[in-house]
Tab-separated table of C-alpha atoms in Angstrom:
chain	number	residue	atom	x	y	z
A	1	MET	CA	0.000	0.000	0.000
A	2	MET	CA	1.364	3.438	-0.900
A	3	TRP	CA	0.961	6.409	1.455
A	4	VAL	CA	0.211	9.758	-0.209
A	5	HIS	CA	0.242	12.925	1.923
A	6	VAL	CA	-0.319	16.416	0.545
A	7	TYR	CA	0.034	19.314	2.939
A	8	PHE	CA	-0.495	22.971	2.082
A	9	GLY	CA	0.254	24.195	5.558
A	10	GLU	CA	3.272	23.529	7.651
A	11	ALA	CA	5.469	20.585	6.925
A	12	VAL	CA	4.339	17.460	8.749
A	13	PRO	CA	6.563	14.446	9.068
A	14	ARG	CA	5.460	11.608	6.730
A	15	PRO	CA	4.687	8.360	8.512
A	16	PRO	CA	7.174	5.624	7.724
A	17	LEU	CA	6.279	3.318	4.827
A	18	LYS	CA	5.231	-0.176	5.875
A	19	SER	CA	7.289	-2.897	4.338
A	20	PHE	CA	5.381	-5.640	2.570
A	21	THR	CA	5.959	-8.688	0.446
A	22	GLY	CA	3.822	-10.213	-2.257
A	23	HIS	CA	2.811	-9.770	-5.838
A	24	VAL	CA	1.972	-6.293	-7.116
A	25	GLY	CA	-0.437	-6.445	-10.038
A	26	VAL	CA	-0.561	-4.109	-13.023
A	27	ALA	CA	-3.691	-2.518	-11.647
A	28	ASP	CA	-1.861	-1.684	-8.375
A	29	VAL	CA	1.062	-0.103	-10.236
A	30	SER	CA	-1.188	1.982	-12.477
A	31	THR	CA	-3.221	3.137	-9.471
A	32	GLN	CA	-0.115	4.177	-7.567
A	33	ALA	CA	1.248	6.007	-10.595
A	34	ALA	CA	-2.040	7.832	-11.096
A	35	MET	CA	-2.126	8.878	-7.424
A	36	ALA	CA	1.422	10.161	-7.626
A	37	MET	CA	0.563	12.085	-10.776
A	38	VAL	CA	-2.415	13.702	-9.047
A	39	VAL	CA	-0.102	14.968	-6.343
A	40	MET	CA	2.291	16.423	-8.913
A	41	VAL	CA	-0.583	18.110	-10.775
A	42	VAL	CA	-1.896	19.668	-7.574
A	43	VAL	CA	1.565	20.974	-6.706
A	44	ALA	CA	2.134	22.281	-10.215
A	45	THR	CA	-1.262	24.000	-10.267
A	46	ALA	CA	-0.532	25.705	-7.008
A	47	SER	CA	2.814	26.911	-8.361
A	48	ALA	CA	1.207	28.234	-11.550
A	49	ARG	CA	-1.224	30.292	-9.505
A	50	GLY	CA	1.600	31.785	-7.529
A	51	VAL	CA	0.563	30.005	-4.362
A	52	PRO	CA	3.367	27.593	-3.674
A	53	PRO	CA	3.090	25.313	-0.674
A	54	LYS	CA	5.024	26.468	2.350
A	55	ARG	CA	8.502	24.995	2.514
A	56	ARG	CA	11.724	25.652	4.297
A	57	HIS	CA	12.992	27.601	1.201
A	58	VAL	CA	10.520	29.617	-0.931
A	59	ILE	CA	11.681	30.676	-4.414
A	60	THR	CA	10.059	33.861	-5.738
A	61	SER	CA	8.051	33.159	-8.873
A	62	THR	CA	8.951	35.030	-12.104
A	63	ASN	CA	7.208	35.168	-15.496
A	64	GLY	CA	9.652	32.560	-16.851
A	65	SER	CA	9.071	30.179	-14.016
A	66	ARG	CA	5.280	30.600	-14.390
A	67	PHE	CA	5.485	29.773	-18.116
A	68	PHE	CA	7.565	26.718	-17.254
A	69	SER	CA	4.995	25.688	-14.602
A	70	TRP	CA	2.145	25.879	-17.129
A	71	LYS	CA	4.102	23.735	-19.600
A	72	LEU	CA	4.757	21.252	-16.834
A	73	LEU	CA	1.056	21.262	-15.911
A	74	ILE	CA	-0.021	20.513	-19.506
A	75	LEU	CA	2.549	17.741	-19.787
A	76	LEU	CA	1.393	16.171	-16.531
A	77	CYS	CA	-2.272	16.342	-17.564
A	78	VAL	CA	-1.517	14.584	-20.852
A	79	SER	CA	0.454	11.929	-18.994
A	80	LEU	CA	-2.354	11.460	-16.513
A	81	SER	CA	-4.882	11.029	-19.353
A	82	CYS	CA	-2.697	8.316	-20.891
A	83	LEU	CA	-2.547	6.504	-17.574
A	84	VAL	CA	-6.344	6.635	-17.238
A	85	VAL	CA	-6.762	5.141	-20.731
A	86	LEU	CA	-4.253	2.388	-19.969
A	87	ALA	CA	-6.010	1.588	-16.695
A	88	SER	CA	-9.352	1.331	-18.527
A	89	LEU	CA	-7.878	-1.038	-21.125
A	90	PHE	CA	-6.430	-3.192	-18.356
A	91	SER	CA	-9.813	-3.316	-16.632
A	92	LEU	CA	-11.516	-4.466	-19.856
A	93	HIS	CA	-8.846	-7.134	-20.364
A	94	SER	CA	-9.290	-8.376	-16.793
A	95	SER	CA	-13.060	-8.528	-17.284
A	96	TYR	CA	-12.575	-10.618	-20.453
A	97	LEU	CA	-10.278	-13.033	-18.636
A	98	SER	CA	-12.751	-13.283	-15.761
A	99	ASN	CA	-15.566	-14.186	-18.150
A	100	ALA	CA	-13.363	-16.760	-19.835
A	101	ASP	CA	-12.513	-18.320	-16.490
A	102	SER	CA	-16.232	-18.416	-15.637
A	103	SER	CA	-16.927	-20.343	-18.851
A	104	ASN	CA	-14.065	-22.740	-18.181
A	105	HIS	CA	-15.567	-23.478	-14.768
A	106	PHE	CA	-18.119	-25.700	-16.496
A	107	LYS	CA	-15.652	-27.405	-18.826
A	108	VAL	CA	-14.753	-30.999	-18.048
A	109	THR	CA	-11.123	-31.596	-18.887
A	110	ARG	CA	-9.961	-34.821	-20.487
A	111	SER	CA	-6.570	-35.881	-21.709
A	112	THR	CA	-5.886	-35.979	-25.421
A	113	VAL	CA	-5.311	-39.583	-26.344
A	114	SER	CA	-4.702	-41.384	-29.577
A	115	ARG	CA	-7.757	-42.943	-31.190
A	116	THR	CA	-5.764	-46.054	-32.084
A	117	PHE	CA	-5.825	-49.070	-29.808
A	118	HIS	CA	-4.984	-52.748	-29.831
A	119	GLY	CA	-7.387	-55.550	-29.108
A	120	PRO	CA	-11.201	-55.592	-29.297
A	121	PRO	CA	-13.306	-52.441	-28.778
A	122	LYS	CA	-14.739	-52.142	-25.279
A	123	ILE	CA	-17.970	-51.112	-23.633
A	124	ALA	CA	-17.447	-48.685	-20.754
A	125	PHE	CA	-20.013	-49.376	-18.025
A	126	LEU	CA	-20.568	-46.110	-16.146
A	127	PHE	CA	-22.203	-46.495	-12.726
A	128	LEU	CA	-23.693	-43.340	-11.232
A	129	VAL	CA	-24.348	-44.355	-7.622
A	130	ARG	CA	-24.961	-42.827	-4.203
A	131	GLN	CA	-22.162	-44.715	-2.473
A	132	ASN	CA	-21.663	-48.457	-2.882
A	133	ILE	CA	-22.948	-50.921	-5.519
A	134	PRO	CA	-25.822	-52.735	-3.749
A	135	LEU	CA	-26.338	-55.197	-6.631
A	136	ASP	CA	-22.632	-55.907	-7.129
A	137	PHE	CA	-23.151	-59.665	-6.667
A	138	LEU	CA	-25.399	-59.750	-9.745
A	139	TRP	CA	-23.019	-57.649	-11.838
A	140	HIS	CA	-20.140	-59.864	-10.713
A	141	VAL	CA	-21.761	-62.852	-12.429
A	142	PHE	CA	-22.527	-60.728	-15.497
A	143	PHE	CA	-18.892	-59.633	-15.865
A	144	LYS	CA	-17.492	-63.024	-14.864
A	145	ASN	CA	-19.283	-64.626	-17.798
A	146	GLY	CA	-17.896	-61.984	-20.146
A	147	ASN	CA	-14.547	-61.213	-21.704
A	148	VAL	CA	-12.439	-58.877	-19.543
A	149	ALA	CA	-10.808	-57.489	-22.685
A	150	LYS	CA	-14.181	-56.227	-23.897
A	151	PHE	CA	-15.338	-54.038	-21.019
A	152	SER	CA	-14.217	-51.452	-18.505
A	153	ILE	CA	-15.947	-50.146	-15.366
A	154	TYR	CA	-16.130	-46.596	-13.978
A	155	VAL	CA	-18.009	-45.554	-10.847
A	156	HIS	CA	-18.993	-42.068	-9.681
A	157	SER	CA	-19.702	-42.375	-5.970
A	158	ALA	CA	-19.792	-40.037	-2.985
A	159	PRO	CA	-16.576	-38.036	-2.506
A	160	GLY	CA	-14.064	-40.009	-0.440
A	161	PHE	CA	-15.743	-43.376	-0.900
A	162	VAL	CA	-13.419	-46.203	-1.978
A	163	LEU	CA	-14.441	-49.486	-3.560
A	164	ASP	CA	-12.318	-52.319	-2.153
A	165	GLU	CA	-12.691	-55.714	-0.464
A	166	SER	CA	-14.379	-54.080	2.550
A	167	THR	CA	-17.062	-52.222	0.558
A	168	THR	CA	-17.952	-54.513	-2.358
A	169	ARG	CA	-18.534	-58.206	-2.925
A	170	SER	CA	-17.097	-58.094	-6.437
A	171	SER	CA	-13.432	-57.756	-7.297
A	172	PHE	CA	-14.504	-56.313	-10.656
A	173	PHE	CA	-15.327	-53.074	-8.833
A	174	TYR	CA	-12.095	-52.705	-6.854
A	175	GLY	CA	-10.618	-49.258	-7.450
A	176	THR	CA	-13.105	-48.367	-10.175
A	177	GLN	CA	-14.299	-45.110	-8.620
A	178	ILE	CA	-13.091	-42.112	-10.623
A	179	SER	CA	-10.845	-39.585	-8.906
A	180	ASN	CA	-12.720	-36.473	-9.977
A	181	VAL	CA	-16.079	-36.625	-8.170
A	182	ILE	CA	-18.627	-34.131	-6.868
A	183	GLN	CA	-21.500	-34.190	-4.415
A	184	VAL	CA	-24.626	-35.020	-6.408
A	185	SER	CA	-28.158	-33.829	-5.621
A	186	TRP	CA	-31.223	-35.226	-7.352
A	187	GLY	CA	-32.918	-32.793	-9.706
A	188	GLU	CA	-29.891	-30.491	-9.880
A	189	SER	CA	-27.272	-29.896	-12.571
A	190	SER	CA	-24.716	-31.749	-10.420
A	191	MET	CA	-26.349	-34.946	-11.720
A	192	ILE	CA	-25.427	-34.242	-15.347
A	193	GLN	CA	-22.022	-32.907	-14.322
A	194	ALA	CA	-21.309	-36.295	-12.701
A	195	GLU	CA	-22.319	-38.008	-15.947
A	196	ARG	CA	-19.862	-35.819	-17.851
A	197	LEU	CA	-17.097	-36.651	-15.378
A	198	LEU	CA	-17.728	-40.368	-15.882
A	199	LEU	CA	-17.575	-39.966	-19.661
A	200	ALA	CA	-14.385	-37.909	-19.422
A	201	ALA	CA	-12.669	-40.621	-17.373
A	202	ALA	CA	-13.779	-43.355	-19.779
A	203	LEU	CA	-12.646	-41.407	-22.851
A	204	ASP	CA	-9.065	-41.623	-21.598
A	205	ASP	CA	-9.040	-45.222	-22.819
A	206	PRO	CA	-9.170	-45.189	-26.647
A	207	ALA	CA	-10.445	-48.789	-26.649
A	208	ASN	CA	-13.717	-47.627	-25.063
A	209	GLN	CA	-16.056	-47.259	-28.034
A	210	ARG	CA	-19.466	-47.474	-26.348
A	211	PHE	CA	-20.542	-45.862	-23.087
A	212	VAL	CA	-23.455	-47.208	-21.030
A	213	LEU	CA	-24.802	-45.127	-18.128
A	214	LEU	CA	-26.331	-47.171	-15.292
A	215	SER	CA	-27.706	-46.498	-11.805
A	216	ASP	CA	-27.106	-48.414	-8.583
A	217	SER	CA	-30.488	-50.157	-9.023
A	218	CYS	CA	-29.999	-51.283	-12.644
A	219	VAL	CA	-29.789	-54.949	-13.609
A	220	PRO	CA	-28.876	-56.677	-16.881
A	221	LEU	CA	-31.622	-58.671	-18.581
A	222	TYR	CA	-29.222	-60.727	-20.705
A	223	ASN	CA	-25.743	-62.189	-20.400
A	224	PHE	CA	-22.630	-60.237	-21.335
A	225	SER	CA	-22.178	-61.750	-24.781
A	226	TYR	CA	-25.688	-60.775	-25.890
A	227	VAL	CA	-25.346	-57.217	-24.534
A	228	TYR	CA	-21.929	-56.722	-26.144
A	229	ASN	CA	-23.016	-57.891	-29.601
A	230	TYR	CA	-26.251	-55.883	-29.463
A	231	VAL	CA	-24.491	-52.632	-28.575
A	232	MET	CA	-21.401	-53.011	-30.735
A	233	VAL	CA	-23.133	-53.983	-33.954
A	234	SER	CA	-24.972	-50.634	-34.051
A	235	GLN	CA	-23.191	-47.474	-35.172
A	236	ARG	CA	-25.833	-45.318	-33.474
A	237	SER	CA	-26.294	-44.050	-29.937
A	238	PHE	CA	-29.346	-45.118	-27.923
A	239	VAL	CA	-30.760	-41.928	-26.399
A	240	ASP	CA	-34.401	-41.634	-25.382
A	241	SER	CA	-35.440	-38.324	-26.925
A	242	PHE	CA	-38.801	-36.748	-27.715
A	243	LEU	CA	-40.515	-33.366	-27.885
A	244	ASP	CA	-41.498	-31.973	-24.501
A	245	VAL	CA	-44.718	-30.017	-24.984
A	246	LYS	CA	-46.754	-30.770	-21.847
A	247	ASP	CA	-45.131	-30.079	-18.512
A	248	GLY	CA	-43.639	-26.642	-19.114
A	249	ARG	CA	-40.096	-27.470	-18.072
A	250	TYR	CA	-38.578	-25.243	-20.725
A	251	ASN	CA	-37.492	-21.885	-19.328
A	252	PRO	CA	-37.777	-19.023	-21.884
A	253	LYS	CA	-34.674	-17.474	-20.320
A	254	MET	CA	-32.665	-20.267	-21.984
A	255	SER	CA	-33.282	-18.626	-25.354
A	256	PRO	CA	-31.534	-17.817	-27.657
A	257	LYS	CA	-28.793	-20.315	-26.750
A	258	ILE	CA	-31.384	-23.095	-26.457
A	259	PRO	CA	-34.362	-22.375	-28.745
A	260	ARG	CA	-37.723	-23.828	-27.809
A	261	GLU	CA	-37.859	-26.093	-30.867
A	262	LYS	CA	-34.626	-27.852	-29.814
A	263	TRP	CA	-35.847	-28.649	-26.292
A	264	ARG	CA	-36.015	-32.424	-25.739
A	265	LYS	CA	-36.941	-34.825	-22.960
A	266	GLY	CA	-36.171	-38.480	-22.288
A	267	SER	CA	-34.705	-41.116	-20.006
A	268	GLN	CA	-31.446	-40.284	-18.255
A	269	TRP	CA	-29.968	-43.724	-18.958
A	270	PHE	CA	-28.206	-43.636	-22.322
A	271	THR	CA	-25.781	-45.657	-24.423
A	272	VAL	CA	-23.630	-43.490	-26.693
A	273	VAL	CA	-20.889	-43.950	-29.272
A	274	ARG	CA	-17.505	-42.327	-28.712
A	275	SER	CA	-18.054	-39.272	-30.918
A	276	HIS	CA	-21.246	-38.379	-29.042
A	277	ALA	CA	-19.526	-38.908	-25.683
A	278	GLU	CA	-16.921	-36.370	-26.786
A	279	VAL	CA	-19.649	-33.850	-27.650
A	280	ILE	CA	-21.105	-34.201	-24.149
A	281	VAL	CA	-17.752	-33.853	-22.386
A	282	ASP	CA	-16.499	-30.949	-24.504
A	283	ASP	CA	-19.682	-28.893	-24.109
A	284	ASP	CA	-19.097	-25.537	-22.451
A	285	VAL	CA	-22.090	-23.690	-23.942
A	286	ILE	CA	-25.265	-25.635	-23.156
A	287	PHE	CA	-24.313	-26.925	-19.717
A	288	PRO	CA	-23.840	-23.421	-18.216
A	289	VAL	CA	-27.348	-22.532	-19.441
A	290	PHE	CA	-28.768	-25.615	-17.723
A	291	ASN	CA	-26.814	-24.824	-14.574
A	292	LYS	CA	-28.280	-21.319	-14.464
A	293	HIS	CA	-31.864	-21.800	-15.592
A	294	CYS	CA	-32.767	-25.498	-15.281
A	295	LYS	CA	-33.696	-25.834	-11.612
A	296	ARG	CA	-35.664	-28.261	-9.513
A	297	ARG	CA	-38.866	-26.698	-8.226
A	298	PRO	CA	-38.963	-26.801	-4.404
A	299	PRO	CA	-41.672	-28.945	-2.773
A	300	ILE	CA	-44.801	-27.407	-1.317
A	301	ASP	CA	-44.286	-26.052	2.186
A	302	ASN	CA	-47.565	-25.648	4.093
A	303	ARG	CA	-45.968	-23.021	6.316
A	304	LYS	CA	-45.614	-20.660	3.323
A	305	GLY	CA	-49.328	-20.538	2.550
A	306	LYS	CA	-50.168	-18.527	-0.577
A	307	LEU	CA	-46.489	-18.031	-1.317
A	308	ASN	CA	-46.522	-21.649	-2.528
A	309	LEU	CA	-48.548	-20.590	-5.563
A	310	LYS	CA	-45.775	-18.282	-6.696
A	311	ILE	CA	-43.081	-20.856	-5.969
A	312	GLN	CA	-44.916	-23.617	-7.867
A	313	LYS	CA	-45.140	-21.433	-10.982
A	314	GLN	CA	-41.393	-21.790	-11.389
A	315	HIS	CA	-40.245	-24.087	-14.168
A	316	ASN	CA	-39.700	-27.527	-12.694
A	317	CYS	CA	-36.802	-28.482	-14.963
A	318	ILE	CA	-35.140	-31.844	-14.195
A	319	PRO	CA	-31.716	-31.512	-15.904
A	320	ASP	CA	-30.899	-35.220	-16.241
A	321	GLU	CA	-34.068	-35.803	-18.294
A	322	HIS	CA	-33.273	-33.030	-20.776
A	323	TYR	CA	-29.570	-32.242	-21.052
A	324	VAL	CA	-28.104	-34.979	-23.294
A	325	GLN	CA	-31.191	-35.048	-25.514
A	326	THR	CA	-31.221	-31.275	-26.003
A	327	LEU	CA	-27.454	-31.041	-26.459
A	328	LEU	CA	-27.395	-33.647	-29.239
A	329	ALA	CA	-30.401	-31.984	-30.908
A	330	MET	CA	-28.549	-28.647	-30.795
A	331	HIS	CA	-25.623	-30.301	-32.590
A	332	GLY	CA	-27.908	-31.726	-35.275
A	333	LEU	CA	-27.118	-35.323	-34.290
A	334	GLU	CA	-30.617	-36.762	-33.916
A	335	GLY	CA	-30.260	-38.533	-37.253
A	336	GLN	CA	-27.436	-40.568	-35.682
A	337	LEU	CA	-29.581	-41.805	-32.784
A	338	GLU	CA	-31.876	-44.660	-32.000
A	339	ARG	CA	-34.247	-42.385	-30.096
A	340	ARG	CA	-34.950	-44.834	-27.286
A	341	THR	CA	-33.245	-46.036	-24.118
A	342	LEU	CA	-31.960	-49.555	-23.509
A	343	THR	CA	-33.035	-49.418	-19.839
A	344	TYR	CA	-36.580	-50.438	-18.933
A	345	THR	CA	-38.434	-48.457	-16.244
A	346	LEU	CA	-41.979	-49.061	-15.037
A	347	TRP	CA	-43.524	-45.776	-13.930
A	348	ASN	CA	-46.225	-45.473	-11.314
A	349	GLN	CA	-48.854	-43.432	-13.160
A	350	SER	CA	-51.626	-43.932	-10.603
A	351	THR	CA	-50.983	-40.698	-8.681
A	352	THR	CA	-53.790	-38.184	-9.133
A	353	LYS	CA	-52.101	-35.041	-7.825
A	354	MET	CA	-49.059	-34.759	-10.030
A	355	GLU	CA	-48.071	-31.361	-8.656
A	356	ASN	CA	-47.723	-32.867	-5.181
A	357	LYS	CA	-46.212	-36.312	-5.736
A	358	GLY	CA	-45.273	-36.821	-9.368
A	359	TRP	CA	-44.500	-40.084	-11.085
A	360	HIS	CA	-41.878	-42.394	-9.624
A	361	PRO	CA	-40.361	-45.627	-10.903
A	362	ILE	CA	-41.743	-48.784	-9.367
A	363	THR	CA	-39.175	-50.761	-7.372
A	364	PHE	CA	-39.183	-54.462	-8.181
A	365	SER	CA	-39.050	-56.772	-5.185
A	366	TYR	CA	-38.488	-60.510	-5.036
A	367	ALA	CA	-42.255	-61.067	-5.348
A	368	ASN	CA	-42.848	-59.061	-8.533
A	369	ALA	CA	-39.589	-59.964	-10.293
A	370	SER	CA	-41.011	-63.267	-11.444
A	371	PRO	CA	-39.784	-65.058	-14.568
A	372	GLN	CA	-43.065	-64.104	-16.270
A	373	ARG	CA	-42.498	-60.396	-15.508
A	374	ILE	CA	-38.912	-60.552	-16.812
A	375	LYS	CA	-40.136	-62.337	-19.935
A	376	GLU	CA	-42.647	-59.533	-20.537
A	377	MET	CA	-39.900	-56.904	-20.279
A	378	LYS	CA	-37.726	-58.792	-22.750
A	379	SER	CA	-40.554	-59.243	-25.236
A	380	ILE	CA	-41.225	-55.505	-25.732
A	381	ASN	CA	-40.319	-54.586	-29.315
A	382	ASN	CA	-41.652	-51.016	-29.682
A	383	VAL	CA	-42.110	-47.801	-27.698
A	384	TYR	CA	-44.863	-45.252	-28.355
A	385	TYR	CA	-44.162	-41.522	-27.877
A	386	GLU	CA	-47.442	-39.716	-27.328
A	387	THR	CA	-46.194	-36.151	-27.809
A	388	GLU	CA	-44.881	-36.979	-31.280
A	389	PHE	CA	-47.454	-39.646	-32.210
A	390	ARG	CA	-44.407	-41.769	-32.954
A	391	THR	CA	-43.928	-45.495	-32.558
A	392	GLU	CA	-40.263	-46.391	-32.237
A	393	TRP	CA	-39.815	-49.944	-33.463
A	394	CYS	CA	-36.754	-51.433	-31.865
A	395	ARG	CA	-34.239	-52.369	-34.530
A	396	VAL	CA	-30.490	-52.618	-34.896
A	397	ASN	CA	-29.239	-52.279	-38.461
A	398	SER	CA	-32.783	-52.915	-39.745
A	399	THR	CA	-33.054	-56.120	-37.691
A	400	SER	CA	-35.897	-56.360	-35.175
A	401	VAL	CA	-34.569	-56.765	-31.630
A	402	PRO	CA	-35.909	-56.539	-28.047
A	403	CYS	CA	-36.046	-52.929	-26.872
A	404	PHE	CA	-34.336	-53.328	-23.496
A	405	LEU	CA	-31.045	-54.786	-22.272
A	406	PHE	CA	-31.274	-53.452	-18.705
A	407	ALA	CA	-34.009	-52.642	-16.190
A	408	ARG	CA	-34.512	-50.634	-12.996
A	409	LYS	CA	-35.289	-50.243	-10.104
A	410	PHE	CA	-34.450	-53.627	-8.572
A	411	SER	CA	-34.094	-54.480	-4.892
A	412	LYS	CA	-31.518	-56.970	-3.616
A	413	GLY	CA	-34.226	-59.604	-3.330
A	414	ALA	CA	-35.276	-59.084	-6.931
A	415	ALA	CA	-31.652	-59.269	-8.073
A	416	MET	CA	-31.184	-62.560	-6.232
A	417	ARG	CA	-34.250	-63.947	-7.991
A	418	LEU	CA	-32.713	-63.048	-11.356
A	419	LEU	CA	-29.636	-65.022	-10.358
A	420	SER	CA	-31.581	-68.026	-9.159
A	421	ASP	CA	-33.502	-68.034	-12.447
A	422	GLU	CA	-30.147	-67.828	-14.280
A	423	VAL	CA	-31.112	-64.719	-16.245
A	424	VAL	CA	-27.469	-63.586	-16.531
A	425	GLY	CA	-25.744	-66.906	-15.822
A	426	HIS	CA	-25.542	-69.807	-13.397
A	427	PHE	CA	-25.184	-68.725	-9.764
A	428	GLN	CA	-25.713	-70.086	-6.282
A	429	ILE	CA	-27.492	-67.728	-3.865
A	430	SER	CA	-25.365	-69.049	-0.990
A	431	ALA	CA	-22.336	-67.434	-2.630
A	432	VAL	CA	-23.417	-63.999	-1.407
A	433	LEU	CA	-24.413	-64.864	2.137
A	434	ASP	CA	-20.951	-64.644	3.704
A	435	THR	CA	-19.623	-61.696	1.698
A	436	PRO	CA	-19.378	-58.010	2.688
A	437	PRO	CA	-22.662	-56.054	2.809
């Protein structure tokens, strides 16, 4: 900090300058220079008027010295103006850098890797979970019956959580949690940021050519070989995507970056090809808009009375049901999609007051995860989208196939029933009784 003292009376001792260490920015230097210049201008002005400040030795002013003082005053004013201009330019430059840093805040970094790889292409299984993998014993059988050279596993869990022999039954999950994790809240943009972090980690391996997003309650409906061939034979991504015209989740403040006609809705659980995964990870335009304007509407609070009406008029935008679909539509990539998800969900549509409760997925228990129910899931071959009057027939390369490879939400009991019925492979239930919880 620079001390500046101007006295027009008697001389007063200047306080000693405080010593300091640290970095002095350009703005600090320009400010100090401007302050010093102000002092010199004030002194010069006083001299020009013939009113010099009192000093120990006073020199009588003459016409020549006055002319010299005016020249000095003009020169100092010009110099001061230049400093003001430079300071303004520096401020604009700092503002630009600040805005750039703000944009980079939403960018997910990934290493640049070669696209070449040796061996078979792999499916990256991306698990977005709260903490552990409650159905790890089922997935262990699924992966055990597969080819380890054809898959990789990535888990986004709670910060600080580690998957090892004390926290999971399956060795396939040891050390699979990614290092860059965030705290995730349902209905917030942190959900889609976690998805992007999973994709970024998986993209570091050039052998990963397909990326499947799964939850902690997802189960496979087929064995590994069937799933691998189904996914790999298609050159398209499987992203549930349709026009959202009913529930008013679109916020007009998103325009013009996200026009209304590009707004899409669909299931969160996608399977994408590598090029589309890169689009999602590299996005630093659409995600900031979602982060700012796509918010979860707060629940009704009876204590707030009539204020609830105003609160409930807010756009109830659930980011994870809109982000990937809208982003790919913005990039003109819908022609490269199978516009359906590979993960089956049974929604409870019996609620009458949607504004209070909303629809929720039904959780399958041991009782309702019967072989007949699983057979019904696996026999579905088309999906109807009411808002578009569109029937999506499930095909891969023009070949009719079952619509779903995975299903949710399954309890531990339901998962054990899948194993006992050998849906994903032969397994003895007793194998999980003495293993970690």
